[in-house]
């Protein structure tokens, strides 16, 4: 079974948690894309749900699938968000933002009663950090922000190269919110909650890709089948 089939399996399992009438956060990325597609089939079959997309890409896909959409301004809370991740650890802390959607993803996840993470099992790690940590920043004062980030890394016992993300066209990658992304190659983030707190204090940092305490369930698809992990 190839990676894409595993992602679809995880998405299909998460879909079992969706009930008629739910308000859903719709994630971004190649795994969440399967969930949106499968949800679209349910909606075509008569299921009544409403979704809040976490990116313009997901909005376009959800609209094409005819999934009714709303905004966080129009509703109070979401029942459930289903989203992918770049890495997840045994505490169900995550690294997200490989696709650049981390800011809206975190706003939506934080407004949800539950978040289910769907992934192939290669994303599971003992310690976060093998995947470069995306940090969404304001373009103004980039060098000062990166210096403050380096200090936060040192205070958290990590270090590594930082790189401004470029798009496929070679230009600086710009997020849906009009910001830039610095990818930090840290290797092992031994205290992710501590680093998350420090990064959140930096004025030029809009948001970072550490999702601490937001995911309630992970659905991991691998060659041996599906493993469901619940946050303790
Ligand atoms: O910004 C992108 C998101 O955080 C994605 O959920 C994450 O990068 C995982 O994407 P994929 O399912 O394509 O590996």
PDB file of C-alpha atoms and ligand atoms in Angstrom:
ATOM      1  CA  UNK A   1       0.000   0.000   0.000  1.00  0.00           C
ATOM      2  CA  UNK A   2       1.458   3.386  -0.919  1.00  0.00           C
ATOM      3  CA  UNK A   3       1.629   6.445   1.322  1.00  0.00           C
ATOM      4  CA  UNK A   4      -1.366   8.092  -0.270  1.00  0.00           C
ATOM      5  CA  UNK A   5      -3.545   5.051   0.411  1.00  0.00           C
ATOM      6  CA  UNK A   6      -2.435   5.082   4.046  1.00  0.00           C
ATOM      7  CA  UNK A   7      -3.384   8.749   4.320  1.00  0.00           C
ATOM      8  CA  UNK A   8      -6.795   7.975   2.864  1.00  0.00           C
ATOM      9  CA  UNK A   9      -7.305   5.134   5.337  1.00  0.00           C
ATOM     10  CA  UNK A  10      -6.553   7.451   8.255  1.00  0.00           C
ATOM     11  CA  UNK A  11      -8.966  10.021   6.818  1.00  0.00           C
ATOM     12  CA  UNK A  12     -11.690   7.396   6.417  1.00  0.00           C
ATOM     13  CA  UNK A  13     -11.298   6.306  10.038  1.00  0.00           C
ATOM     14  CA  UNK A  14     -11.570   9.911  11.246  1.00  0.00           C
ATOM     15  CA  UNK A  15     -14.733  10.327   9.209  1.00  0.00           C
ATOM     16  CA  UNK A  16     -16.381   7.750  11.497  1.00  0.00           C
ATOM     17  CA  UNK A  17     -16.303  10.421  14.236  1.00  0.00           C
ATOM     18  CA  UNK A  18     -18.383  12.837  12.163  1.00  0.00           C
ATOM     19  CA  UNK A  19     -22.082  13.044  13.012  1.00  0.00           C
ATOM     20  CA  UNK A  20     -24.972  14.753  11.303  1.00  0.00           C
ATOM     21  CA  UNK A  21     -25.238  18.416  12.325  1.00  0.00           C
ATOM     22  CA  UNK A  22     -21.601  18.840  13.309  1.00  0.00           C
ATOM     23  CA  UNK A  23     -19.572  22.004  12.817  1.00  0.00           C
ATOM     24  CA  UNK A  24     -16.168  20.922  11.529  1.00  0.00           C
ATOM     25  CA  UNK A  25     -12.718  22.399  11.141  1.00  0.00           C
ATOM     26  CA  UNK A  26     -11.281  21.281   7.815  1.00  0.00           C
ATOM     27  CA  UNK A  27      -7.517  20.796   7.805  1.00  0.00           C
ATOM     28  CA  UNK A  28      -4.928  21.455   5.131  1.00  0.00           C
ATOM     29  CA  UNK A  29      -2.443  19.223   3.318  1.00  0.00           C
ATOM     30  CA  UNK A  30      -2.263  15.975   1.397  1.00  0.00           C
ATOM     31  CA  UNK A  31      -3.823  13.926   4.235  1.00  0.00           C
ATOM     32  CA  UNK A  32      -6.592  16.379   5.145  1.00  0.00           C
ATOM     33  CA  UNK A  33      -7.391  16.560   1.432  1.00  0.00           C
ATOM     34  CA  UNK A  34      -8.591  12.958   1.583  1.00  0.00           C
ATOM     35  CA  UNK A  35     -10.797  13.765   4.550  1.00  0.00           C
ATOM     36  CA  UNK A  36     -12.412  16.690   2.729  1.00  0.00           C
ATOM     37  CA  UNK A  37     -13.006  14.535  -0.332  1.00  0.00           C
ATOM     38  CA  UNK A  38     -14.592  11.720   1.717  1.00  0.00           C
ATOM     39  CA  UNK A  39     -16.659  14.243   3.672  1.00  0.00           C
ATOM     40  CA  UNK A  40     -17.863  15.669   0.367  1.00  0.00           C
ATOM     41  CA  UNK A  41     -19.166  12.217  -0.558  1.00  0.00           C
ATOM     42  CA  UNK A  42     -21.093  12.057   2.740  1.00  0.00           C
ATOM     43  CA  UNK A  43     -22.547  15.501   2.120  1.00  0.00           C
ATOM     44  CA  UNK A  44     -23.593  14.443  -1.373  1.00  0.00           C
ATOM     45  CA  UNK A  45     -25.313  11.499   0.305  1.00  0.00           C
ATOM     46  CA  UNK A  46     -27.349  13.804   2.552  1.00  0.00           C
ATOM     47  CA  UNK A  47     -25.202  14.379   5.633  1.00  0.00           C
ATOM     48  CA  UNK A  48     -25.671  17.862   7.083  1.00  0.00           C
ATOM     49  CA  UNK A  49     -22.460  19.457   8.308  1.00  0.00           C
ATOM     50  CA  UNK A  50     -20.854  22.836   8.051  1.00  0.00           C
ATOM     51  CA  UNK A  51     -17.119  23.432   7.772  1.00  0.00           C
ATOM     52  CA  UNK A  52     -14.512  26.086   8.479  1.00  0.00           C
ATOM     53  CA  UNK A  53     -11.516  25.679   6.139  1.00  0.00           C
ATOM     54  CA  UNK A  54      -7.992  26.233   7.475  1.00  0.00           C
ATOM     55  CA  UNK A  55      -6.584  27.585   4.195  1.00  0.00           C
ATOM     56  CA  UNK A  56      -7.617  29.055   0.873  1.00  0.00           C
ATOM     57  CA  UNK A  57      -6.610  25.723  -0.738  1.00  0.00           C
ATOM     58  CA  UNK A  58      -8.981  23.798   1.526  1.00  0.00           C
ATOM     59  CA  UNK A  59     -11.694  26.378   0.968  1.00  0.00           C
ATOM     60  CA  UNK A  60     -11.432  25.837  -2.803  1.00  0.00           C
ATOM     61  CA  UNK A  61     -11.517  22.053  -2.409  1.00  0.00           C
ATOM     62  CA  UNK A  62     -14.462  22.136   0.029  1.00  0.00           C
ATOM     63  CA  UNK A  63     -16.413  24.428  -2.292  1.00  0.00           C
ATOM     64  CA  UNK A  64     -15.724  22.080  -5.208  1.00  0.00           C
ATOM     65  CA  UNK A  65     -17.020  19.206  -3.018  1.00  0.00           C
ATOM     66  CA  UNK A  66     -20.105  21.308  -2.168  1.00  0.00           C
ATOM     67  CA  UNK A  67     -19.473  21.212   1.567  1.00  0.00           C
ATOM     68  CA  UNK A  68     -21.347  24.121   3.201  1.00  0.00           C
ATOM     69  CA  UNK A  69     -18.876  26.545   4.764  1.00  0.00           C
ATOM     70  CA  UNK A  70     -19.012  29.114   7.512  1.00  0.00           C
ATOM     71  CA  UNK A  71     -16.580  31.267   9.492  1.00  0.00           C
ATOM     72  CA  UNK A  72     -15.491  31.495  13.103  1.00  0.00           C
ATOM     73  CA  UNK A  73     -17.216  34.888  13.196  1.00  0.00           C
ATOM     74  CA  UNK A  74     -20.579  33.327  12.436  1.00  0.00           C
ATOM     75  CA  UNK A  75     -20.461  30.461  14.936  1.00  0.00           C
ATOM     76  CA  UNK A  76     -19.388  29.993  18.517  1.00  0.00           C
ATOM     77  CA  UNK A  77     -17.406  26.742  18.654  1.00  0.00           C
ATOM     78  CA  UNK A  78     -16.583  23.854  16.354  1.00  0.00           C
ATOM     79  CA  UNK A  79     -17.384  20.292  17.391  1.00  0.00           C
ATOM     80  CA  UNK A  80     -14.398  18.710  15.732  1.00  0.00           C
ATOM     81  CA  UNK A  81     -11.366  19.547  13.603  1.00  0.00           C
ATOM     82  CA  UNK A  82      -9.678  16.911  11.459  1.00  0.00           C
ATOM     83  CA  UNK A  83      -6.209  17.819  10.230  1.00  0.00           C
ATOM     84  CA  UNK A  84      -2.871  16.308   9.268  1.00  0.00           C
ATOM     85  CA  UNK A  85       0.497  16.897  10.934  1.00  0.00           C
ATOM     86  CA  UNK A  86       4.159  16.896  10.000  1.00  0.00           C
ATOM     87  CA  UNK A  87       5.168  15.164  13.233  1.00  0.00           C
ATOM     88  CA  UNK A  88       3.460  13.947  16.372  1.00  0.00           C
ATOM     89  CA  UNK A  89       4.853  12.632  19.634  1.00  0.00           C
ATOM     90  CA  UNK A  90       3.456  10.328  22.339  1.00  0.00           C
ATOM     91  CA  UNK A  91       1.940  13.309  24.210  1.00  0.00           C
ATOM     92  CA  UNK A  92       0.136  14.171  20.950  1.00  0.00           C
ATOM     93  CA  UNK A  93       2.056  17.386  20.637  1.00  0.00           C
ATOM     94  CA  UNK A  94       2.516  18.238  16.976  1.00  0.00           C
ATOM     95  CA  UNK A  95       4.650  20.054  14.457  1.00  0.00           C
ATOM     96  CA  UNK A  96       2.458  21.565  11.773  1.00  0.00           C
ATOM     97  CA  UNK A  97       2.914  24.096   9.007  1.00  0.00           C
ATOM     98  CA  UNK A  98       4.844  22.159   6.385  1.00  0.00           C
ATOM     99  CA  UNK A  99       2.235  23.427   3.932  1.00  0.00           C
ATOM    100  CA  UNK A 100       2.261  26.918   5.402  1.00  0.00           C
ATOM    101  CA  UNK A 101      -1.230  26.823   6.917  1.00  0.00           C
ATOM    102  CA  UNK A 102      -0.271  26.686  10.600  1.00  0.00           C
ATOM    103  CA  UNK A 103      -1.820  29.996  11.677  1.00  0.00           C
ATOM    104  CA  UNK A 104      -5.364  29.319  10.532  1.00  0.00           C
ATOM    105  CA  UNK A 105      -4.965  25.672  11.511  1.00  0.00           C
ATOM    106  CA  UNK A 106      -4.135  26.638  15.081  1.00  0.00           C
ATOM    107  CA  UNK A 107      -6.928  29.201  15.330  1.00  0.00           C
ATOM    108  CA  UNK A 108      -9.420  26.611  14.092  1.00  0.00           C
ATOM    109  CA  UNK A 109      -8.064  23.798  16.300  1.00  0.00           C
ATOM    110  CA  UNK A 110      -8.191  26.067  19.363  1.00  0.00           C
ATOM    111  CA  UNK A 111     -11.839  26.870  18.594  1.00  0.00           C
ATOM    112  CA  UNK A 112     -12.742  23.165  18.420  1.00  0.00           C
ATOM    113  CA  UNK A 113     -13.952  20.887  21.180  1.00  0.00           C
ATOM    114  CA  UNK A 114     -11.823  18.072  19.738  1.00  0.00           C
ATOM    115  CA  UNK A 115      -9.028  17.739  17.192  1.00  0.00           C
ATOM    116  CA  UNK A 116      -8.308  14.471  15.415  1.00  0.00           C
ATOM    117  CA  UNK A 117      -4.929  14.225  13.730  1.00  0.00           C
ATOM    118  CA  UNK A 118      -4.689  11.955  10.712  1.00  0.00           C
ATOM    119  CA  UNK A 119      -1.347  10.764   9.405  1.00  0.00           C
ATOM    120  CA  UNK A 120       0.652   7.923   7.998  1.00  0.00           C
ATOM    121  CA  UNK A 121       2.722   6.381  10.770  1.00  0.00           C
ATOM    122  CA  UNK A 122       6.052   7.793   9.477  1.00  0.00           C
ATOM    123  CA  UNK A 123       4.995  11.045  11.175  1.00  0.00           C
ATOM    124  CA  UNK A 124       5.141   9.441  14.632  1.00  0.00           C
ATOM    125  CA  UNK A 125       8.346  10.344  16.543  1.00  0.00           C
ATOM    126  CA  UNK A 126       9.599   9.951  20.115  1.00  0.00           C
ATOM    127  CA  UNK A 127      10.798  13.562  20.201  1.00  0.00           C
ATOM    128  CA  UNK A 128       9.626  16.391  17.918  1.00  0.00           C
ATOM    129  CA  UNK A 129      12.138  18.273  15.787  1.00  0.00           C
ATOM    130  CA  UNK A 130      13.350  16.060  12.980  1.00  0.00           C
ATOM    131  CA  UNK A 131      10.916  18.009  10.791  1.00  0.00           C
ATOM    132  CA  UNK A 132      12.001  21.671  10.556  1.00  0.00           C
ATOM    133  CA  UNK A 133       9.809  23.793  12.817  1.00  0.00           C
ATOM    134  CA  UNK A 134       7.816  26.349  10.802  1.00  0.00           C
ATOM    135  CA  UNK A 135       7.507  29.751  12.443  1.00  0.00           C
ATOM    136  CA  UNK A 136       5.233  32.314  10.810  1.00  0.00           C
ATOM    137  CA  UNK A 137       6.725  35.794  11.044  1.00  0.00           C
ATOM    138  CA  UNK A 138       5.995  39.391  10.110  1.00  0.00           C
ATOM    139  CA  UNK A 139       8.316  40.492   7.252  1.00  0.00           C
ATOM    140  CA  UNK A 140       9.164  43.749   9.092  1.00  0.00           C
ATOM    141  CA  UNK A 141      12.250  43.299  11.270  1.00  0.00           C
ATOM    142  CA  UNK A 142      12.939  39.756  10.114  1.00  0.00           C
ATOM    143  CA  UNK A 143      16.578  39.742  11.293  1.00  0.00           C
ATOM    144  CA  UNK A 144      15.601  40.980  14.763  1.00  0.00           C
ATOM    145  CA  UNK A 145      12.894  38.330  14.976  1.00  0.00           C
ATOM    146  CA  UNK A 146      15.353  35.619  13.970  1.00  0.00           C
ATOM    147  CA  UNK A 147      17.817  36.800  16.632  1.00  0.00           C
ATOM    148  CA  UNK A 148      15.060  36.609  19.231  1.00  0.00           C
ATOM    149  CA  UNK A 149      14.163  33.143  17.960  1.00  0.00           C
ATOM    150  CA  UNK A 150      17.784  32.010  18.316  1.00  0.00           C
ATOM    151  CA  UNK A 151      17.744  33.242  21.936  1.00  0.00           C
ATOM    152  CA  UNK A 152      14.502  31.324  22.569  1.00  0.00           C
ATOM    153  CA  UNK A 153      16.061  28.185  21.072  1.00  0.00           C
ATOM    154  CA  UNK A 154      19.142  28.542  23.302  1.00  0.00           C
ATOM    155  CA  UNK A 155      16.971  29.063  26.398  1.00  0.00           C
ATOM    156  CA  UNK A 156      15.127  25.907  25.464  1.00  0.00           C
ATOM    157  CA  UNK A 157      18.329  23.915  24.963  1.00  0.00           C
ATOM    158  CA  UNK A 158      18.127  23.583  21.178  1.00  0.00           C
ATOM    159  CA  UNK A 159      19.923  25.135  18.237  1.00  0.00           C
ATOM    160  CA  UNK A 160      20.033  24.847  14.476  1.00  0.00           C
ATOM    161  CA  UNK A 161      19.911  26.578  11.143  1.00  0.00           C
ATOM    162  CA  UNK A 162      17.009  28.824  10.215  1.00  0.00           C
ATOM    163  CA  UNK A 163      15.889  29.355   6.642  1.00  0.00           C
ATOM    164  CA  UNK A 164      13.344  31.693   5.114  1.00  0.00           C
ATOM    165  CA  UNK A 165      10.920  29.501   3.185  1.00  0.00           C
ATOM    166  CA  UNK A 166      10.846  29.913  -0.581  1.00  0.00           C
ATOM    167  CA  UNK A 167       8.091  28.817  -2.941  1.00  0.00           C
ATOM    168  CA  UNK A 168       8.566  26.583  -5.969  1.00  0.00           C
ATOM    169  CA  UNK A 169       9.043  29.740  -8.065  1.00  0.00           C
ATOM    170  CA  UNK A 170      12.077  30.722  -5.962  1.00  0.00           C
ATOM    171  CA  UNK A 171      10.327  33.705  -4.390  1.00  0.00           C
ATOM    172  CA  UNK A 172       9.675  34.057  -0.696  1.00  0.00           C
ATOM    173  CA  UNK A 173       6.693  31.908   0.325  1.00  0.00           C
ATOM    174  CA  UNK A 174       3.786  34.072   1.506  1.00  0.00           C
ATOM    175  CA  UNK A 175       1.109  32.591   3.775  1.00  0.00           C
ATOM    176  CA  UNK A 176      -2.642  33.080   3.434  1.00  0.00           C
ATOM    177  CA  UNK A 177      -2.254  35.770   6.099  1.00  0.00           C
ATOM    178  CA  UNK A 178       0.411  37.638   4.094  1.00  0.00           C
ATOM    179  CA  UNK A 179       3.291  36.613   6.367  1.00  0.00           C
ATOM    180  CA  UNK A 180       6.564  34.749   5.845  1.00  0.00           C
ATOM    181  CA  UNK A 181       7.752  31.442   7.285  1.00  0.00           C
ATOM    182  CA  UNK A 182      11.113  30.691   8.893  1.00  0.00           C
ATOM    183  CA  UNK A 183      11.888  26.958   9.045  1.00  0.00           C
ATOM    184  CA  UNK A 184      14.095  26.051  12.008  1.00  0.00           C
ATOM    185  CA  UNK A 185      16.126  22.849  11.759  1.00  0.00           C
ATOM    186  CA  UNK A 186      16.385  21.910  15.419  1.00  0.00           C
ATOM    187  CA  UNK A 187      16.779  18.140  15.410  1.00  0.00           C
ATOM    188  CA  UNK A 188      15.409  17.285  18.865  1.00  0.00           C
ATOM    189  CA  UNK A 189      13.029  19.569  20.748  1.00  0.00           C
ATOM    190  CA  UNK A 190      13.210  17.962  24.174  1.00  0.00           C
ATOM    191  CA  UNK A 191      10.813  20.427  25.858  1.00  0.00           C
ATOM    192  CA  UNK A 192       8.320  21.463  23.180  1.00  0.00           C
ATOM    193  CA  UNK A 193       5.846  23.187  25.583  1.00  0.00           C
ATOM    194  CA  UNK A 194       8.667  25.366  26.953  1.00  0.00           C
ATOM    195  CA  UNK A 195       9.893  26.356  23.492  1.00  0.00           C
ATOM    196  CA  UNK A 196       6.310  27.028  22.381  1.00  0.00           C
ATOM    197  CA  UNK A 197       5.863  29.451  25.264  1.00  0.00           C
ATOM    198  CA  UNK A 198       9.102  31.286  24.511  1.00  0.00           C
ATOM    199  CA  UNK A 199       8.369  31.649  20.790  1.00  0.00           C
ATOM    200  CA  UNK A 200       4.907  33.027  21.546  1.00  0.00           C
ATOM    201  CA  UNK A 201       6.512  35.930  23.448  1.00  0.00           C
ATOM    202  CA  UNK A 202       8.455  37.234  20.417  1.00  0.00           C
ATOM    203  CA  UNK A 203       6.729  40.278  18.885  1.00  0.00           C
ATOM    204  CA  UNK A 204       7.582  39.444  15.248  1.00  0.00           C
ATOM    205  CA  UNK A 205       6.378  35.859  15.564  1.00  0.00           C
ATOM    206  CA  UNK A 206       2.769  35.591  14.454  1.00  0.00           C
ATOM    207  CA  UNK A 207       2.491  31.893  15.342  1.00  0.00           C
ATOM    208  CA  UNK A 208       4.630  28.789  15.443  1.00  0.00           C
ATOM    209  CA  UNK A 209       4.044  25.238  14.328  1.00  0.00           C
ATOM    210  CA  UNK A 210       4.161  23.610  17.775  1.00  0.00           C
ATOM    211  CA  UNK A 211       0.624  22.475  18.596  1.00  0.00           C
ATOM    212  CA  UNK A 212       0.683  21.738  22.334  1.00  0.00           C
ATOM    213  CA  UNK A 213      -2.276  20.050  23.979  1.00  0.00           C
ATOM    214  CA  UNK A 214      -4.610  20.637  21.049  1.00  0.00           C
ATOM    215  CA  UNK A 215      -4.929  17.154  19.540  1.00  0.00           C
ATOM    216  CA  UNK A 216      -7.175  14.740  21.394  1.00  0.00           C
ATOM    217  CA  UNK A 217      -6.877  11.708  19.110  1.00  0.00           C
ATOM    218  CA  UNK A 218      -4.366  10.582  16.481  1.00  0.00           C
ATOM    219  CA  UNK A 219      -5.262   8.132  13.737  1.00  0.00           C
ATOM    220  CA  UNK A 220      -2.078   6.633  12.313  1.00  0.00           C
ATOM    221  CA  UNK A 221      -2.154   4.430   9.248  1.00  0.00           C
ATOM    222  CA  UNK A 222       0.718   2.041   8.566  1.00  0.00           C
ATOM    223  CA  UNK A 223       1.539  -1.208   6.834  1.00  0.00           C
ATOM    224  CA  UNK A 224       0.313  -3.131   9.905  1.00  0.00           C
ATOM    225  CA  UNK A 225      -3.040  -1.336   9.942  1.00  0.00           C
ATOM    226  CA  UNK A 226      -4.520   1.601  11.808  1.00  0.00           C
ATOM    227  CA  UNK A 227      -3.477   2.664  15.297  1.00  0.00           C
ATOM    228  CA  UNK A 228      -5.589   5.096  17.281  1.00  0.00           C
ATOM    229  CA  UNK A 229      -3.848   7.006  20.079  1.00  0.00           C
ATOM    230  CA  UNK A 230      -5.748   9.128  22.581  1.00  0.00           C
ATOM    231  CA  UNK A 231      -4.174  11.938  24.557  1.00  0.00           C
ATOM    232  CA  UNK A 232      -3.876  11.011  28.229  1.00  0.00           C
TER     233      UNK A 232
HETATM  234  O1  LIG B   1       0.556  23.639   6.782  1.00  0.00           O
HETATM  235  C1  LIG B   1       0.245  22.493   6.556  1.00  0.00           C
HETATM  236  C2  LIG B   1      -0.345  21.595   7.550  1.00  0.00           C
HETATM  237  O2  LIG B   1       0.116  21.791   8.846  1.00  0.00           O
HETATM  238  C3  LIG B   1      -0.398  20.120   7.187  1.00  0.00           C
HETATM  239  O3  LIG B   1      -1.422  19.580   7.960  1.00  0.00           O
HETATM  240  C4  LIG B   1       0.846  19.368   7.460  1.00  0.00           C
HETATM  241  O4  LIG B   1       1.915  19.998   6.785  1.00  0.00           O
HETATM  242  C5  LIG B   1       0.726  17.903   7.035  1.00  0.00           C
HETATM  243  O5  LIG B   1       0.552  17.847   5.667  1.00  0.00           O
HETATM  244  P1  LIG B   1       0.516  16.489   4.862  1.00  0.00           P
HETATM  245  O6  LIG B   1      -0.723  15.755   5.257  1.00  0.00           O
HETATM  246  O7  LIG B   1       0.516  16.891   3.413  1.00  0.00           O
HETATM  247  O8  LIG B   1       1.773  15.728   5.216  1.00  0.00           O
END
